[in-house]
Amino acid sequence: QKEVEQDPGPLSVPEGAIVSLNCTYSNSAFQYFMWYRQYSRKGPELLMYTYSSGNKEDGRFTAQVDKSSKYISLFIRDSQPSDSATYLCAMNPNFGNEKLTFGTGTRLTIIP
Amino acid sequence: KAGVTQTPRYLIKTRGQQVTLSCSPISGHRSVSWYQQTPGQGLQFLFEYFSETQRNKGNFPGRFSGRQFSNSRSEMNVSTLELGDSALYLCASSPTGSGGHQETQYFGPGTRLLVL
């Protein structure tokens, strides 16, 4: 069993919809949780970074962490065609963000 | 400021050959990490270098090796290539790799390796 599980999709939603992306994990030592966005033929770029349980909001993006359930989510409000990409969750037990453990990524398409 | 650059962008090799990939980090960044990305396994950590020393290592066989130069540029080498080594190899840099949102890893575009 992988340490981090993520539904690979693909996920297609109409423009303006709320998107929910999720990951589950098995390692209770994970404390730092990240979401990356990867466009085709590009490297991943960091979207959100949270520590321990709770919510964090940044514009149209909200990250949630529930450590008791070992479950993290990324919500995208008012989705735009430019949000079409692969979204990767990543996590780390330590303060340093090297040696991240990634999910396999969810491919998201926003339909105009 | 220029981003992380990786060369070459695409590479085709045959089984048994070896390959060297190069990564130039963002100017001033001293930590360089390498990842392998495949559709089935996703992104997997290979190793991290800081100040010319390997500081962290993932669970890959010894055929995968790397090094870092005094200007923080890094290379990774894969010897005796296998079909399963076909993947996108990503390099990421950060100032010191010591953590926190301030230490965001910036990824390069990757080198796509195809082993035939």
Coordinates of C-alpha atoms in Angstrom, one line a residue:
Chain A
Q1 CA 0.0 0.0 0.0
K2 CA 1.2 3.5 -0.9
E3 CA 1.8 6.0 1.8
V4 CA -0.2 8.6 0.0
E5 CA -3.3 7.7 -2.1
Q6 CA -4.8 10.1 -4.6
D7 CA -7.6 9.4 -7.2
P8 CA -5.9 9.9 -10.6
G9 CA -9.1 11.0 -12.2
P10 CA -9.5 12.3 -14.8
L11 CA -12.0 14.8 -13.4
S12 CA -14.0 17.1 -15.7
V13 CA -16.2 19.9 -14.4
P14 CA -17.9 22.9 -16.0
E15 CA -16.4 26.3 -15.6
G16 CA -17.6 28.1 -12.4
A17 CA -18.1 24.8 -10.4
I18 CA -16.5 24.0 -7.1
V19 CA -13.8 21.4 -7.4
S20 CA -12.8 19.0 -4.6
L21 CA -9.5 17.1 -4.7
N22 CA -8.5 14.7 -2.0
C23 CA -5.7 12.6 -0.7
T24 CA -5.5 10.0 2.1
Y25 CA -2.3 8.9 3.8
S26 CA -1.2 6.2 6.2
N27 CA 1.9 7.7 7.9
S28 CA 0.8 9.5 11.1
A29 CA 4.1 11.3 11.2
F30 CA 3.2 13.5 8.3
Q31 CA 2.7 17.1 9.6
Y32 CA 3.4 19.3 6.6
F33 CA 1.0 19.1 3.7
M34 CA 1.3 20.7 0.3
W35 CA -0.6 21.0 -3.0
Y36 CA 1.2 21.4 -6.3
R37 CA -0.2 22.2 -9.7
Q38 CA 1.5 20.7 -12.8
Y39 CA 0.6 21.9 -16.3
S40 CA 1.4 19.8 -19.2
R41 CA 5.1 19.7 -20.1
K42 CA 6.0 21.7 -17.0
G43 CA 7.3 21.0 -13.5
P44 CA 5.1 21.2 -10.5
E45 CA 4.5 24.5 -8.8
L46 CA 3.5 25.0 -5.1
L47 CA -0.1 26.2 -4.6
M48 CA -0.8 25.7 -0.9
Y49 CA 1.2 24.8 2.2
T50 CA -0.4 23.9 5.5
Y51 CA 0.9 22.6 8.8
S52 CA -1.0 20.1 11.0
S53 CA -4.9 20.1 11.0
G54 CA -7.1 23.0 9.9
N55 CA -8.0 25.1 6.9
K56 CA -6.0 27.6 4.9
E57 CA -7.5 29.9 2.2
D58 CA -5.7 31.7 -0.6
G59 CA -8.0 33.4 -3.1
R60 CA -10.1 30.8 -4.8
F61 CA -8.2 27.9 -3.2
T62 CA -8.8 26.3 0.2
A63 CA -6.7 23.6 1.7
Q64 CA -8.1 21.4 4.5
V65 CA -6.2 18.9 6.7
D66 CA -7.9 16.4 9.0
K67 CA -5.1 14.5 10.7
S68 CA -7.5 12.3 12.7
S69 CA -8.8 10.9 9.5
K70 CA -5.5 11.2 7.6
Y71 CA -7.3 13.0 4.9
I72 CA -6.5 16.3 3.1
S73 CA -8.5 18.2 0.5
L74 CA -8.1 21.1 -1.9
F75 CA -11.1 23.1 -2.9
I76 CA -11.2 25.4 -6.0
R77 CA -14.0 27.9 -6.1
D78 CA -15.3 29.5 -9.3
S79 CA -13.1 27.1 -11.4
Q80 CA -11.6 28.5 -14.6
P81 CA -10.3 26.8 -17.7
S82 CA -6.8 28.0 -16.7
D83 CA -7.2 25.7 -13.6
S84 CA -7.0 22.7 -16.0
A85 CA -3.9 20.8 -14.8
T86 CA -2.7 17.8 -12.7
Y87 CA -2.9 18.5 -9.0
L88 CA -0.5 16.7 -6.7
C89 CA -0.6 16.4 -3.0
A90 CA 2.6 16.1 -1.1
M91 CA 3.6 15.7 2.6
N92 CA 6.5 15.5 4.9
P93 CA 7.0 14.6 8.5
N94 CA 9.8 17.1 9.0
F95 CA 10.2 20.9 8.8
G96 CA 12.4 20.6 5.8
N97 CA 10.6 20.2 2.6
E98 CA 13.0 18.0 0.8
K99 CA 12.3 14.3 0.5
L100 CA 8.5 15.0 0.0
T101 CA 6.1 12.0 -0.5
F102 CA 3.7 12.8 -3.3
G103 CA 0.4 11.4 -4.4
T104 CA 0.1 10.2 -8.0
G105 CA -1.9 13.3 -9.0
T106 CA -5.4 14.1 -10.2
R107 CA -5.9 15.3 -13.8
L108 CA -8.5 18.1 -13.8
T109 CA -10.2 19.6 -16.8
I110 CA -12.4 22.7 -16.6
I111 CA -14.9 22.8 -19.4
P112 CA -15.7 26.3 -20.7
Chain B
K1 CA 15.6 35.7 -12.0
A2 CA 16.0 32.6 -14.2
G3 CA 14.2 29.5 -13.1
V4 CA 15.5 25.9 -12.7
T5 CA 16.8 24.6 -16.0
Q6 CA 17.3 21.0 -17.0
T7 CA 19.1 19.6 -19.9
P8 CA 18.5 17.8 -22.1
R9 CA 14.7 18.0 -22.3
Y10 CA 14.2 14.7 -24.1
L11 CA 16.4 11.7 -24.3
I12 CA 16.1 8.3 -26.0
K13 CA 18.5 5.5 -24.8
T14 CA 18.6 1.7 -25.1
R15 CA 18.7 -0.9 -22.3
G16 CA 22.1 -1.3 -20.8
Q17 CA 23.3 2.2 -21.6
Q18 CA 24.0 4.9 -19.1
V19 CA 22.7 8.5 -19.0
T20 CA 23.6 11.8 -17.3
L21 CA 21.1 14.5 -16.7
S22 CA 21.9 18.0 -15.7
C23 CA 20.2 20.6 -13.5
S24 CA 21.0 24.3 -12.9
P25 CA 19.2 25.6 -9.8
I26 CA 17.9 29.1 -9.4
S27 CA 20.8 31.5 -8.6
G28 CA 21.6 31.5 -4.9
H29 CA 19.8 28.2 -4.2
R30 CA 22.1 25.6 -2.7
S31 CA 19.7 22.6 -2.2
V32 CA 18.9 20.5 -5.2
S33 CA 16.6 17.5 -5.1
W34 CA 15.8 15.0 -7.8
Y35 CA 12.5 13.2 -8.4
Q36 CA 11.3 10.5 -10.8
Q37 CA 7.8 10.9 -12.2
T38 CA 5.9 8.0 -13.8
P39 CA 2.2 7.5 -14.4
G40 CA 1.9 4.6 -12.1
Q41 CA 4.1 5.7 -9.2
G42 CA 3.8 9.4 -9.4
L43 CA 6.7 11.6 -8.1
Q44 CA 9.3 9.7 -6.1
F45 CA 12.2 11.2 -4.3
L46 CA 15.6 10.2 -5.5
F47 CA 18.1 12.3 -3.6
E48 CA 18.9 15.7 -2.3
Y49 CA 22.2 17.6 -2.4
F50 CA 23.4 20.5 -0.4
S51 CA 26.9 22.1 -0.5
E52 CA 28.2 19.2 -2.7
T53 CA 27.0 16.6 -0.2
Q54 CA 24.2 14.1 -0.5
R55 CA 22.0 14.9 2.4
N56 CA 18.9 12.7 1.8
K57 CA 18.3 9.6 -0.3
G58 CA 15.2 7.8 -1.5
N59 CA 14.7 4.1 -2.1
F60 CA 16.2 3.7 -5.5
P61 CA 18.9 1.2 -6.5
G62 CA 22.6 2.1 -6.6
R63 CA 22.3 2.5 -10.4
F64 CA 21.0 6.0 -9.7
S65 CA 23.6 8.4 -8.5
G66 CA 24.2 12.1 -8.4
R67 CA 26.6 14.8 -7.6
Q68 CA 26.6 18.5 -7.0
F69 CA 29.3 21.0 -8.0
S70 CA 30.6 24.0 -6.2
N71 CA 28.3 26.3 -8.2
S72 CA 25.3 24.2 -7.0
R73 CA 24.7 22.7 -10.4
S74 CA 23.8 19.1 -10.1
E75 CA 23.9 16.0 -12.3
M76 CA 22.3 12.6 -11.9
N77 CA 23.5 9.5 -13.6
V78 CA 21.6 6.3 -14.3
S79 CA 23.8 3.3 -15.3
T80 CA 22.7 0.1 -16.9
L81 CA 19.4 1.5 -18.0
E82 CA 16.2 -0.7 -17.7
L83 CA 12.9 -0.2 -19.5
G84 CA 11.3 0.7 -16.2
D85 CA 13.6 3.8 -16.0
S86 CA 11.6 5.5 -18.6
A87 CA 10.2 8.5 -16.8
L88 CA 10.2 12.3 -16.4
Y89 CA 13.1 13.2 -14.2
L90 CA 12.5 16.4 -12.3
C91 CA 15.0 18.6 -10.4
A92 CA 13.9 21.1 -7.7
S93 CA 15.9 23.7 -6.0
S94 CA 15.4 25.7 -2.8
P95 CA 17.7 28.1 -0.9
T96 CA 18.8 25.8 1.9
G97 CA 16.2 23.0 2.0
S98 CA 15.8 23.7 5.7
G99 CA 12.0 24.0 5.5
G100 CA 8.9 26.1 5.8
H101 CA 6.9 27.9 3.1
Q102 CA 9.8 30.3 2.7
E103 CA 11.8 27.3 1.5
T104 CA 9.5 26.5 -1.4
Q105 CA 11.0 24.0 -3.8
Y106 CA 11.0 25.3 -7.4
F107 CA 10.8 22.6 -10.0
G108 CA 12.4 22.6 -13.4
P109 CA 10.5 21.4 -16.6
G110 CA 12.1 17.9 -16.3
T111 CA 14.0 15.6 -18.7
R112 CA 11.9 13.0 -20.3
L113 CA 13.8 9.8 -20.7
L114 CA 12.7 6.9 -22.9
V115 CA 14.5 3.6 -22.7
L116 CA 14.0 1.2 -25.6

